[in-house]
């Protein structure tokens, strides 16, 4: 697929003659960071208006795939702000010092594993700005409280699980991602965004239906595992980055679908929903779930329930689809440790962006 065709696909034009082949072709060329920058996908988050596309300064490339930058920087041409790429992961966070201060063990691994003098120098300078008094936010990082729970889902090794074997109805916990995405229409020219993607199981399901998918999470460790998974599977029509959901490096009206399984309870909904509305193309879907877990350290919107969330979505410019107007009960299980499990019923909501634009 040549560059002209790719630009058309990524800008969402209707290309009937490529409708059946665009996903296959995208997978063959292996679109990753270097190629994505040719299409101005990532913009500097240091500017509210998101009008300065980032350019790449690469220090180390993958020897087996020169399209994959292993270490380097994404740089703003206007303010010269530098966003590091570490272990092939772009960290597009405005305040990187604050981010690293809350994940000291993760920062230590960055430094010990860095491969170039340029990155070592950047991290040495960053060390001087770290605030060791910052409260930790590493519960989703490799040594954190919840990392292994999600990795249990990621490994999908449930056959020998003692608790699952006792259940009358056999539940495969990772199947929830397939159920939640099963009714999404096939859109081989579209681009999707997976917010709070964790280890990428939902992103992988979305990639079966869209030309390209971006997975976003604040956990560096989650994104590392997600990239390992897609490399094992040989799937290339997706990319994962570390970023703040409330300050994403994308321009408005970019996405044909936004998916957010586990985000509403952890972010202020009055800030979150307008940002999602702006990022969606006219009449496109936002798919989410009602908050279900109030046992975490930081929880917003504590009074949120299925009725309030549906009502709030409608007040923020969305229309809840007919099939998800009523509360649903989709089983999901997380394993906390060998003797403790969390069992949830997820409530799926599909909300279409209301827009004056024509279809």
Short mmCIF file of C-alpha atoms in Angstrom, two decimals:
data_model
loop_
_atom_site.label_atom_id
_atom_site.label_comp_id
_atom_site.label_asym_id
_atom_site.label_seq_id
_atom_site.Cartn_x
_atom_site.Cartn_y
_atom_site.Cartn_z
CA UNK A 1 0.00 0.00 0.00
CA UNK A 2 1.52 3.35 -1.01
CA UNK A 3 1.59 6.54 1.07
CA UNK A 4 -1.27 8.21 -0.86
CA UNK A 5 -3.65 5.35 -0.16
CA UNK A 6 -2.64 5.26 3.51
CA UNK A 7 -3.35 8.95 3.92
CA UNK A 8 -6.84 8.47 2.48
CA UNK A 9 -7.54 5.56 4.79
CA UNK A 10 -6.32 7.37 7.87
CA UNK A 11 -8.22 10.53 7.02
CA UNK A 12 -11.44 8.51 6.81
CA UNK A 13 -12.38 9.05 3.15
CA UNK A 14 -14.68 6.46 1.59
CA UNK A 15 -12.58 4.12 -0.52
CA UNK A 16 -14.96 1.49 -1.81
CA UNK A 17 -12.37 -0.34 -3.89
CA UNK A 18 -10.15 -0.81 -0.79
CA UNK A 19 -12.98 -1.75 1.57
CA UNK A 20 -12.19 -5.48 1.60
CA UNK A 21 -8.39 -5.20 1.65
CA UNK A 22 -7.26 -2.24 3.75
CA UNK A 23 -6.81 -4.14 7.03
CA UNK A 24 -4.81 -6.93 5.36
CA UNK A 25 -2.55 -4.46 3.59
CA UNK A 26 -1.95 -2.41 6.75
CA UNK A 27 -0.94 -5.56 8.59
CA UNK A 28 1.56 -6.48 5.90
CA UNK A 29 3.47 -3.21 6.01
CA UNK A 30 3.65 -3.20 9.81
CA UNK A 31 2.68 0.36 10.62
CA UNK A 32 4.48 1.38 13.80
CA UNK A 33 5.95 4.58 15.15
CA UNK A 34 8.10 5.67 12.25
CA UNK A 35 5.28 5.29 9.72
CA UNK A 36 2.67 6.86 11.99
CA UNK A 37 4.69 10.06 12.22
CA UNK A 38 4.40 10.45 8.44
CA UNK A 39 0.66 10.96 8.96
CA UNK A 40 0.89 13.48 11.81
CA UNK A 41 -0.94 11.39 14.38
CA UNK A 42 0.83 12.64 17.51
CA UNK A 43 0.69 16.30 18.56
CA UNK A 44 2.45 18.16 21.35
CA UNK A 45 0.39 18.10 24.56
CA UNK A 46 2.23 21.20 25.75
CA UNK A 47 -0.13 23.19 23.51
CA UNK A 48 -3.87 23.13 24.24
CA UNK A 49 -4.79 23.59 20.58
CA UNK A 50 -2.81 20.46 19.51
CA UNK A 51 -1.54 22.02 16.30
CA UNK A 52 2.14 21.02 16.34
CA UNK A 53 2.81 17.47 15.10
CA UNK A 54 5.71 15.73 16.81
CA UNK A 55 8.74 14.62 14.84
CA UNK A 56 11.06 11.71 15.58
CA UNK A 57 14.66 11.78 16.73
CA UNK A 58 15.64 8.11 16.73
CA UNK A 59 18.67 6.78 18.62
CA UNK A 60 18.11 3.02 18.40
CA UNK A 61 15.97 1.09 15.89
CA UNK A 62 14.86 -2.52 16.05
CA UNK A 63 17.46 -4.43 13.95
CA UNK A 64 14.71 -6.73 12.64
CA UNK A 65 12.32 -3.87 11.76
CA UNK A 66 13.68 -0.44 10.95
CA UNK A 67 10.13 0.90 11.11
CA UNK A 68 10.20 0.41 14.91
CA UNK A 69 12.04 2.96 17.02
CA UNK A 70 13.33 1.33 20.20
CA UNK A 71 14.79 4.44 21.80
CA UNK A 72 14.64 8.13 20.97
CA UNK A 73 12.39 11.14 21.32
CA UNK A 74 9.26 12.68 19.87
CA UNK A 75 9.92 16.40 19.68
CA UNK A 76 7.67 19.43 19.28
CA UNK A 77 8.88 21.72 16.45
CA UNK A 78 7.51 24.78 18.26
CA UNK A 79 8.45 24.48 21.96
CA UNK A 80 11.13 21.75 21.51
CA UNK A 81 9.61 19.68 24.30
CA UNK A 82 10.92 16.11 24.19
CA UNK A 83 8.82 13.03 24.87
CA UNK A 84 10.95 9.90 25.39
CA UNK A 85 10.59 6.60 23.56
CA UNK A 86 11.81 3.89 25.93
CA UNK A 87 11.81 0.20 25.02
CA UNK A 88 9.78 1.10 21.93
CA UNK A 89 7.10 2.90 23.98
CA UNK A 90 6.33 6.58 23.43
CA UNK A 91 5.62 8.35 26.74
CA UNK A 92 3.62 11.41 25.71
CA UNK A 93 3.08 12.93 29.14
CA UNK A 94 3.30 16.69 29.66
CA UNK A 95 4.93 16.49 33.11
CA UNK A 96 7.29 13.54 32.74
CA UNK A 97 9.09 14.38 36.02
CA UNK A 98 5.85 14.13 37.97
CA UNK A 99 4.98 10.89 36.19
CA UNK A 100 8.38 9.32 36.98
CA UNK A 101 8.34 10.58 40.58
CA UNK A 102 5.29 8.42 41.24
CA UNK A 103 6.97 5.35 39.67
CA UNK A 104 10.51 5.33 41.04
CA UNK A 105 11.12 1.61 40.43
CA UNK A 106 9.94 2.03 36.82
CA UNK A 107 12.28 5.01 36.39
CA UNK A 108 15.19 2.92 37.73
CA UNK A 109 14.51 0.29 35.07
CA UNK A 110 14.40 2.96 32.37
CA UNK A 111 17.85 4.11 33.39
CA UNK A 112 19.41 0.66 33.79
CA UNK A 113 17.99 -0.55 30.46
CA UNK A 114 18.70 2.59 28.40
CA UNK A 115 20.83 1.87 25.36
CA UNK A 116 22.00 5.29 24.15
CA UNK A 117 24.02 8.10 25.68
CA UNK A 118 21.33 10.56 24.62
CA UNK A 119 18.68 8.74 26.67
CA UNK A 120 21.01 8.27 29.66
CA UNK A 121 21.72 12.00 29.68
CA UNK A 122 18.00 12.82 29.49
CA UNK A 123 17.23 10.47 32.40
CA UNK A 124 20.12 11.82 34.50
CA UNK A 125 18.74 15.33 34.07
CA UNK A 126 15.23 14.08 34.81
CA UNK A 127 16.48 12.51 38.05
CA UNK A 128 17.30 15.99 39.36
CA UNK A 129 13.65 17.00 38.93
CA UNK A 130 12.11 13.98 40.63
CA UNK A 131 10.09 14.67 43.76
CA UNK A 132 10.58 11.69 46.05
CA UNK A 133 7.82 12.98 48.33
CA UNK A 134 5.20 12.50 45.62
CA UNK A 135 2.60 9.86 46.51
CA UNK A 136 3.13 6.64 44.59
CA UNK A 137 0.84 5.73 41.68
CA UNK A 138 2.51 2.46 40.80
CA UNK A 139 -0.27 0.00 41.63
CA UNK A 140 -0.59 -0.86 37.91
CA UNK A 141 3.17 -1.10 37.35
CA UNK A 142 5.12 -4.36 37.42
CA UNK A 143 5.61 -4.47 41.20
CA UNK A 144 2.23 -2.94 41.98
CA UNK A 145 -0.87 -4.36 43.64
CA UNK A 146 -2.99 -4.91 40.52
CA UNK A 147 -0.42 -5.76 37.85
CA UNK A 148 -0.50 -9.52 38.39
CA UNK A 149 -4.32 -9.54 38.37
CA UNK A 150 -4.38 -8.18 34.84
CA UNK A 151 -1.45 -10.33 33.77
CA UNK A 152 -3.48 -13.36 34.82
CA UNK A 153 -6.07 -12.28 32.22
CA UNK A 154 -3.33 -11.60 29.71
CA UNK A 155 -1.83 -15.08 29.97
CA UNK A 156 -5.27 -16.71 29.56
CA UNK A 157 -4.13 -19.80 31.46
CA UNK A 158 -7.42 -20.67 33.17
CA UNK A 159 -7.64 -24.45 32.74
CA UNK A 160 -5.91 -25.21 36.04
CA UNK A 161 -7.43 -22.37 38.06
CA UNK A 162 -8.94 -23.81 41.26
CA UNK A 163 -11.72 -21.25 41.61
CA UNK A 164 -12.85 -21.36 37.98
CA UNK A 165 -12.99 -25.16 38.06
CA UNK A 166 -15.51 -24.98 40.95
CA UNK A 167 -17.94 -22.79 39.04
CA UNK A 168 -21.06 -24.38 37.56
CA UNK A 169 -20.86 -22.22 34.45
CA UNK A 170 -17.43 -22.24 32.90
CA UNK A 171 -16.25 -18.66 32.47
CA UNK A 172 -13.12 -17.68 30.61
CA UNK A 173 -12.40 -14.22 32.10
CA UNK A 174 -10.65 -12.88 28.99
CA UNK A 175 -13.78 -13.60 26.91
CA UNK A 176 -15.33 -10.40 28.28
CA UNK A 177 -13.35 -8.40 25.72
CA UNK A 178 -14.80 -10.44 22.86
CA UNK A 179 -18.32 -10.03 24.25
CA UNK A 180 -17.98 -6.28 24.68
CA UNK A 181 -16.72 -5.82 21.10
CA UNK A 182 -18.89 -8.45 19.38
CA UNK A 183 -21.53 -6.00 18.11
CA UNK A 184 -19.12 -3.37 16.82
CA UNK A 185 -19.57 -3.04 13.02
CA UNK A 186 -16.66 -4.04 10.80
CA UNK A 187 -15.00 -0.84 9.58
CA UNK A 188 -11.88 -1.65 7.50
CA UNK A 189 -11.20 2.04 6.81
CA UNK A 190 -11.74 3.29 10.36
CA UNK A 191 -9.47 4.15 13.27
CA UNK A 192 -10.33 3.22 16.85
CA UNK A 193 -9.00 4.36 20.21
CA UNK A 194 -8.85 2.11 23.30
CA UNK A 195 -8.63 4.16 26.51
CA UNK A 196 -7.29 2.44 29.59
CA UNK A 197 -6.30 -0.50 27.40
CA UNK A 198 -4.34 -2.26 30.19
CA UNK A 199 -2.52 -5.22 28.62
CA UNK A 200 -4.17 -4.80 25.23
CA UNK A 201 -6.72 -7.65 25.07
CA UNK A 202 -9.53 -5.26 24.13
CA UNK A 203 -7.24 -3.48 21.63
CA UNK A 204 -6.53 -6.77 19.90
CA UNK A 205 -10.27 -7.43 19.53
CA UNK A 206 -10.82 -3.95 18.09
CA UNK A 207 -7.97 -4.47 15.63
CA UNK A 208 -9.99 -7.26 14.01
CA UNK A 209 -12.60 -4.69 12.97
CA UNK A 210 -10.64 -1.51 12.21
CA UNK A 211 -7.82 -0.47 9.93
CA UNK A 212 -5.79 0.77 12.90
CA UNK A 213 -6.21 1.01 16.68
CA UNK A 214 -4.37 3.04 19.31
CA UNK A 215 -4.17 1.66 22.85
CA UNK A 216 -3.63 4.21 25.64
CA UNK A 217 -2.77 3.58 29.27
CA UNK A 218 -0.92 5.42 32.04
CA UNK A 219 0.91 2.22 33.09
CA UNK A 220 4.26 1.76 31.37
CA UNK A 221 4.32 -1.90 32.50
CA UNK A 222 0.90 -2.58 30.98
CA UNK A 223 2.00 -1.13 27.66
CA UNK A 224 5.20 -3.21 27.73
CA UNK A 225 3.15 -6.38 28.13
CA UNK A 226 0.69 -5.30 25.43
CA UNK A 227 3.50 -4.77 22.92
CA UNK A 228 4.97 -8.18 23.76
CA UNK A 229 1.57 -9.79 23.19
CA UNK A 230 1.01 -8.29 19.74
CA UNK A 231 4.55 -9.17 18.70
CA UNK A 232 3.86 -12.80 19.66
CA UNK A 233 0.61 -12.72 17.68
CA UNK A 234 2.16 -10.96 14.71
CA UNK A 235 -0.50 -8.22 14.73
CA UNK A 236 0.74 -4.88 13.44
CA UNK A 237 -2.32 -2.68 12.79
CA UNK A 238 -2.16 -1.16 16.28
CA UNK A 239 0.13 0.96 18.42
CA UNK A 240 0.34 1.48 22.19
CA UNK A 241 1.50 4.62 23.96
CA UNK A 242 1.67 5.90 27.53
CA UNK A 243 -0.40 9.04 27.90
CA UNK A 244 -2.88 10.89 30.11
CA UNK A 245 -6.47 10.16 29.02
CA UNK A 246 -7.43 13.74 29.89
CA UNK A 247 -4.55 15.16 27.81
CA UNK A 248 -4.18 13.01 24.72
CA UNK A 249 -1.83 13.84 21.81
CA UNK A 250 -4.56 13.67 19.15
CA UNK A 251 -6.53 16.25 17.21
CA UNK A 252 -10.33 16.46 17.33
CA UNK A 253 -12.72 14.37 15.18
CA UNK A 254 -10.07 11.73 14.58
CA UNK A 255 -11.67 8.45 15.62
CA UNK A 256 -14.46 6.23 14.31
CA UNK A 257 -14.86 4.55 17.70
CA UNK A 258 -13.58 5.08 21.25
CA UNK A 259 -13.60 2.19 23.71
CA UNK A 260 -13.12 2.66 27.46
CA UNK A 261 -13.80 -0.39 29.62
CA UNK A 262 -12.54 0.67 33.03
CA UNK A 263 -12.15 4.44 33.09
CA UNK A 264 -15.35 6.16 34.25
CA UNK A 265 -14.81 5.51 37.95
CA UNK A 266 -11.21 6.73 37.88
CA UNK A 267 -11.58 10.06 36.06
CA UNK A 268 -13.80 13.13 36.59
CA UNK A 269 -16.66 12.41 34.19
CA UNK A 270 -17.38 16.10 33.53
CA UNK A 271 -13.87 16.44 32.07
CA UNK A 272 -13.70 13.04 30.42
CA UNK A 273 -16.90 13.01 28.33
CA UNK A 274 -16.36 16.35 26.51
CA UNK A 275 -12.85 15.28 25.53
CA UNK A 276 -14.15 11.97 24.15
CA UNK A 277 -16.92 13.84 22.30
CA UNK A 278 -14.36 16.11 20.63
CA UNK A 279 -12.10 13.22 19.58
CA UNK A 280 -14.90 11.25 17.90
CA UNK A 281 -15.96 11.75 14.31
CA UNK A 282 -19.62 12.78 13.82
CA UNK A 283 -22.13 10.07 14.81
CA UNK A 284 -19.41 7.68 16.00
CA UNK A 285 -19.62 5.44 19.07
CA UNK A 286 -18.17 5.66 22.55
CA UNK A 287 -18.38 2.27 24.28
CA UNK A 288 -17.95 2.08 28.04
CA UNK A 289 -19.13 0.34 31.19
CA UNK A 290 -20.86 1.55 34.34
CA UNK A 291 -18.46 1.93 37.30
CA UNK A 292 -18.24 -1.35 39.15
CA UNK A 293 -15.30 -1.20 41.56
CA UNK A 294 -15.11 1.22 44.48
CA UNK A 295 -12.39 -0.66 46.34
CA UNK A 296 -9.53 1.22 44.71
CA UNK A 297 -7.46 4.01 46.29
CA UNK A 298 -8.60 6.78 43.97
CA UNK A 299 -12.19 6.76 42.77
CA UNK A 300 -14.13 9.63 41.19
CA UNK A 301 -17.90 9.84 40.70
CA UNK A 302 -18.68 7.63 43.70
CA UNK A 303 -22.44 8.08 43.29
CA UNK A 304 -22.38 7.05 39.63
CA UNK A 305 -24.67 4.17 38.65
CA UNK A 306 -26.17 2.83 35.44
CA UNK A 307 -29.01 5.39 35.29
CA UNK A 308 -26.87 8.41 36.21
CA UNK A 309 -24.18 7.49 33.67
CA UNK A 310 -26.70 7.09 30.85
CA UNK A 311 -28.32 10.41 31.79
CA UNK A 312 -24.92 12.14 32.01
CA UNK A 313 -23.91 10.85 28.58
CA UNK A 314 -27.09 12.29 27.06
CA UNK A 315 -26.42 15.66 28.71
CA UNK A 316 -22.89 15.67 27.27
CA UNK A 317 -23.91 15.26 23.63
CA UNK A 318 -24.37 11.50 23.28
CA UNK A 319 -27.32 9.27 22.47
CA UNK A 320 -27.39 5.88 24.19
CA UNK A 321 -28.16 3.16 21.66
CA UNK A 322 -31.49 1.36 21.94
CA UNK A 323 -29.92 -2.01 22.71
CA UNK A 324 -27.94 -0.63 25.69
CA UNK A 325 -30.59 1.61 27.24
CA UNK A 326 -31.24 -1.08 29.83
CA UNK A 327 -28.64 -2.25 32.32
CA UNK A 328 -26.78 -5.43 31.34
CA UNK A 329 -24.97 -8.02 33.45
CA UNK A 330 -21.84 -9.39 31.80
CA UNK A 331 -19.70 -11.54 34.16
CA UNK A 332 -16.05 -10.71 34.66
CA UNK A 333 -13.48 -12.05 37.12
CA UNK A 334 -10.12 -10.72 38.32
CA UNK A 335 -7.69 -12.77 40.39
CA UNK A 336 -6.07 -10.72 43.16
CA UNK A 337 -3.94 -13.56 44.58
CA UNK A 338 -4.08 -17.34 45.03
CA UNK A 339 -7.02 -17.14 47.46
CA UNK A 340 -8.82 -13.93 46.49
CA UNK A 341 -10.92 -13.13 43.42
CA UNK A 342 -13.07 -10.18 42.44
CA UNK A 343 -16.29 -11.01 40.60
CA UNK A 344 -18.10 -8.25 38.69
CA UNK A 345 -21.11 -7.83 36.47
CA UNK A 346 -20.22 -5.30 33.76
CA UNK A 347 -22.91 -3.02 32.36
CA UNK A 348 -22.23 -2.23 28.69
CA UNK A 349 -23.18 1.20 27.30
CA UNK A 350 -22.90 2.28 23.65
CA UNK A 351 -23.29 6.02 23.17
CA UNK A 352 -23.37 7.70 19.76
CA UNK A 353 -21.96 11.20 19.37
CA UNK A 354 -24.73 13.61 18.39
CA UNK A 355 -23.50 15.96 15.70
CA UNK A 356 -24.88 18.48 13.21
CA UNK A 357 -22.58 17.03 10.57
CA UNK A 358 -24.12 14.74 7.97
CA UNK A 359 -23.25 11.06 7.96
#
